[in-house]
PDB file of C-alpha atoms and ligand atoms in Angstrom:
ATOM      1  CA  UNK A   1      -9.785 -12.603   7.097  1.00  0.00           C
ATOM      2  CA  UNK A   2     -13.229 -12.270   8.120  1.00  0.00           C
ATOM      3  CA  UNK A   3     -15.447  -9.742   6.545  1.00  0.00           C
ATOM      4  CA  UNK A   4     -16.071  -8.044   9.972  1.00  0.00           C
ATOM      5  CA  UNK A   5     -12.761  -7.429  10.706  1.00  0.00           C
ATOM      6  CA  UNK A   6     -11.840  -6.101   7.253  1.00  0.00           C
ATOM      7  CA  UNK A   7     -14.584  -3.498   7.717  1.00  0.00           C
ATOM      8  CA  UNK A   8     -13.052  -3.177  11.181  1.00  0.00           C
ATOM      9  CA  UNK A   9      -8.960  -1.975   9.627  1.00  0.00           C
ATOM     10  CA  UNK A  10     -11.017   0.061   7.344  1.00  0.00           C
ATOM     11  CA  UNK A  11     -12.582   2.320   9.307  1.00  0.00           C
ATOM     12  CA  UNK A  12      -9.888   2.422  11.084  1.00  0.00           C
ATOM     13  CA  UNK A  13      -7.296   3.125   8.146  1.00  0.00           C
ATOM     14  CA  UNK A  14     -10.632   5.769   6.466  1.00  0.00           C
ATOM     15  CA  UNK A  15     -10.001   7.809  10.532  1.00  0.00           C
ATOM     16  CA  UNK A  16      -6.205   8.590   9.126  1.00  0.00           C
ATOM     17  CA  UNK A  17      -6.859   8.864   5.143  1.00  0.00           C
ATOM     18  CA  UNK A  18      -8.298   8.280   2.170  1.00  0.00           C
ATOM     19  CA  UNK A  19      -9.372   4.485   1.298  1.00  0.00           C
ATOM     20  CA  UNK A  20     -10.772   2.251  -0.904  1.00  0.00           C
ATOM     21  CA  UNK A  21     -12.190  -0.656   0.085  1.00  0.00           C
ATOM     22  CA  UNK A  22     -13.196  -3.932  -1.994  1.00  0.00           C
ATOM     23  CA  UNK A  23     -15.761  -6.918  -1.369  1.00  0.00           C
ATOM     24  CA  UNK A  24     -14.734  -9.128  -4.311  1.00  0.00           C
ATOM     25  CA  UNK A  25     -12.026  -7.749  -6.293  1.00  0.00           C
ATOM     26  CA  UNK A  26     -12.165 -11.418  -8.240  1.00  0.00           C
ATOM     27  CA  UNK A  27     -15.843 -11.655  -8.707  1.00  0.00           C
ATOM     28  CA  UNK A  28     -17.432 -14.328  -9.024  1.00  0.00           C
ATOM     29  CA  UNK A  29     -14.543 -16.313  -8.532  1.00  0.00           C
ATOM     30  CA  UNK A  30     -14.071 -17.361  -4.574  1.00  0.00           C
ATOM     31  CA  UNK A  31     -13.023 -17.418  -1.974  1.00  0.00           C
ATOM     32  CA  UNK A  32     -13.658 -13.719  -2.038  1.00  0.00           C
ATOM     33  CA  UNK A  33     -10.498 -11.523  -2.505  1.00  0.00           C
ATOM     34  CA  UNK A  34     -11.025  -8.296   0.209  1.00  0.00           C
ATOM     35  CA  UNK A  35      -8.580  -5.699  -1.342  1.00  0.00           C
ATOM     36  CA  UNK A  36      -7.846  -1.964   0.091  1.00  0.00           C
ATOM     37  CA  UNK A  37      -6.372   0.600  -1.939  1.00  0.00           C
ATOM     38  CA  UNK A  38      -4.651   4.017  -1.071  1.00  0.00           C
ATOM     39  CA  UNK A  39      -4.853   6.597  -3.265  1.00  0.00           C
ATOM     40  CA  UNK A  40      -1.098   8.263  -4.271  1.00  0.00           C
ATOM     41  CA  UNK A  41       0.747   5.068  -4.483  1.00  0.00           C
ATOM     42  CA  UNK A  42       2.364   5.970  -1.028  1.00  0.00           C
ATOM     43  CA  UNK A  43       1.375   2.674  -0.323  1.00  0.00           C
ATOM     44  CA  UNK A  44       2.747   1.188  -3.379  1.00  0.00           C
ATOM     45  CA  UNK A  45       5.932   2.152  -3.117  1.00  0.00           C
ATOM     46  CA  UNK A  46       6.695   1.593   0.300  1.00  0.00           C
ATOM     47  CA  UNK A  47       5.406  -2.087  -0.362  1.00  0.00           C
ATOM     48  CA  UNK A  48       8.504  -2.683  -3.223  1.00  0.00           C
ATOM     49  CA  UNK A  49      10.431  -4.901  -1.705  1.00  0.00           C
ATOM     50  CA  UNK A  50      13.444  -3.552  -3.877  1.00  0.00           C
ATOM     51  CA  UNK A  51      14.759  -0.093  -4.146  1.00  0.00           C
ATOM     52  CA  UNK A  52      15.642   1.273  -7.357  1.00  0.00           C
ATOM     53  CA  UNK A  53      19.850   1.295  -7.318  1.00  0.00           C
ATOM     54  CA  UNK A  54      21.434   4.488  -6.991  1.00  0.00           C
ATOM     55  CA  UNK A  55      23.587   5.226 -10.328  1.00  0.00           C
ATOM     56  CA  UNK A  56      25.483   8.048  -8.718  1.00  0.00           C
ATOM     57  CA  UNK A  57      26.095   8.946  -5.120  1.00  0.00           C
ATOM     58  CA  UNK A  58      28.597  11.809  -5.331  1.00  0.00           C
ATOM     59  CA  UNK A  59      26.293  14.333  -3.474  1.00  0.00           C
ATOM     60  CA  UNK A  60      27.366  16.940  -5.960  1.00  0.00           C
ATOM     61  CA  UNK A  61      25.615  16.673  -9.478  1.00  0.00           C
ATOM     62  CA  UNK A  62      22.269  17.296 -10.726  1.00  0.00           C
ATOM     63  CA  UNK A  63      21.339  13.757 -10.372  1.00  0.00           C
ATOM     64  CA  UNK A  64      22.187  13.476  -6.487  1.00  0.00           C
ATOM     65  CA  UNK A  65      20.881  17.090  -5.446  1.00  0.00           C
ATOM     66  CA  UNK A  66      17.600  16.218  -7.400  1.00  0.00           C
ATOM     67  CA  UNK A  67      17.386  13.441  -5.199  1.00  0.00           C
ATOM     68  CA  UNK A  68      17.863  15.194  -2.268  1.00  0.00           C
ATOM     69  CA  UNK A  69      15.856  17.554  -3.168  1.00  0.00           C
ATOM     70  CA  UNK A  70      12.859  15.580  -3.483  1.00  0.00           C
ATOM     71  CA  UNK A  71      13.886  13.745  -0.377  1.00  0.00           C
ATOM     72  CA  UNK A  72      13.583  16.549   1.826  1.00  0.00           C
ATOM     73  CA  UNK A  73       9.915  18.170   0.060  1.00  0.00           C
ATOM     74  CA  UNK A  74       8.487  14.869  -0.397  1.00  0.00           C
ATOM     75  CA  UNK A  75       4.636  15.118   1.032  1.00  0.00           C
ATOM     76  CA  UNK A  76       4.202  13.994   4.485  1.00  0.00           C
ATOM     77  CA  UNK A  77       1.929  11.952   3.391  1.00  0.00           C
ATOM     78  CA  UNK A  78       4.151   9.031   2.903  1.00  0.00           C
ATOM     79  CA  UNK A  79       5.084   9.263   6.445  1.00  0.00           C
ATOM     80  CA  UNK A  80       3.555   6.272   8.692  1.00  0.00           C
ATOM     81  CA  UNK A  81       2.584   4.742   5.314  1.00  0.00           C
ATOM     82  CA  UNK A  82       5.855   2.162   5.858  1.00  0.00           C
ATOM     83  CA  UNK A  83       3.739   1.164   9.225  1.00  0.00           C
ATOM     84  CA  UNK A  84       0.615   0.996   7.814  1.00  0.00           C
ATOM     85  CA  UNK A  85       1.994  -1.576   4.892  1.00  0.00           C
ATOM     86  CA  UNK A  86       4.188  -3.593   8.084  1.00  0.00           C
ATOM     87  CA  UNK A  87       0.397  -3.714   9.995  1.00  0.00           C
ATOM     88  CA  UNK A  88      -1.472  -5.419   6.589  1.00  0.00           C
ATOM     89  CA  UNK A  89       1.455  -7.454   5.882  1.00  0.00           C
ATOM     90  CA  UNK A  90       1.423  -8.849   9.170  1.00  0.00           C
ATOM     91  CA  UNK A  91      -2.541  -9.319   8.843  1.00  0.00           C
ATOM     92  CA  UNK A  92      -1.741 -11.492   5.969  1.00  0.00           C
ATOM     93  CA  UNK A  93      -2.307  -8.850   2.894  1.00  0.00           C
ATOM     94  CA  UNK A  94      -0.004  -9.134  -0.269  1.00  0.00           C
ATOM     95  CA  UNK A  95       0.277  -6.523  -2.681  1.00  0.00           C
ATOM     96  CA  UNK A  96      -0.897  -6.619  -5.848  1.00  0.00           C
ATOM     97  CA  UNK A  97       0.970  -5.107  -8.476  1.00  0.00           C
ATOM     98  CA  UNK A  98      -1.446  -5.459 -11.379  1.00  0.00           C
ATOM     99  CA  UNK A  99      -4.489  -4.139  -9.434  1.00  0.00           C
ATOM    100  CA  UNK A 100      -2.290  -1.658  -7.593  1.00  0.00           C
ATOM    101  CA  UNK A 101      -4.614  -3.200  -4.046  1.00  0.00           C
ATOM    102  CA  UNK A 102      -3.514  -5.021  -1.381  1.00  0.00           C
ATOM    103  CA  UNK A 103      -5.703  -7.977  -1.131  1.00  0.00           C
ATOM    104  CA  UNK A 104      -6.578 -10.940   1.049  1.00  0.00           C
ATOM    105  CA  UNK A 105      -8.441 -13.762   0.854  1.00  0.00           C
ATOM    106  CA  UNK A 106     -11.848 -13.835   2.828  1.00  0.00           C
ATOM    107  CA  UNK A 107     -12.766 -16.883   4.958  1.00  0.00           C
ATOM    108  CA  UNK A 108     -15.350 -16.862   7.553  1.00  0.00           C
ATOM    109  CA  UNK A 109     -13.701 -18.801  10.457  1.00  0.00           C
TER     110      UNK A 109
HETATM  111 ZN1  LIG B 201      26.109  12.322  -8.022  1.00  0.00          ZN
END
């Protein structure tokens, strides 16, 4: 990933929300890792490859209406997020779990 175009899906990602944007997450090691960050950790946990497993799914008790209850006055904000993380996977991004960024390496070809 080139520098330029980095700054290019950031400006473009900073027109719909929020972002932060990183140089050299791994200075001074190279080659450079370019990370970007969301705030909320919408990004985060659309990016978990595995969902949690469901211990109950009667639809009746606490547990299950609690879960549809925060399914259905969840923030918008998550919406499109899922898209967003499919477009920087499909750049070549990877998540990183311990600096909560996804990150790519910079090359300049
Ligand atoms: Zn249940």
């Amino acid at each position: 990933m080139t520098l330029q175009r980095f700054q290019g899906i950031v400006l473009k990602l900073g027109n719909q929300m929020f972002v932060r944007h990183y140089h050299w997450l791994n200075y001074p090691n190279d080659p450079q890792l370019l990370g970007i960050q969301f705030p909320s950790g919408a990004a985060r946990s659309a990016g978990r490859r595995h969902k949690r497993e469901r211990s109950c799914e009667c639809g009746k008790c606490v547990k299950c209406k609690h879960r549809e209850y925060m399914k259905n006055t969840r923030v918008p904000v998550a919406d499109g997020m899922g898209r967003i993380v499919d477009e920087l996977k499909a750049l070549g991004f990877e998540w990183n779990a311990g600096l909560k960024t996804w990150t790519i390496e910079r090359n300049d070809a």
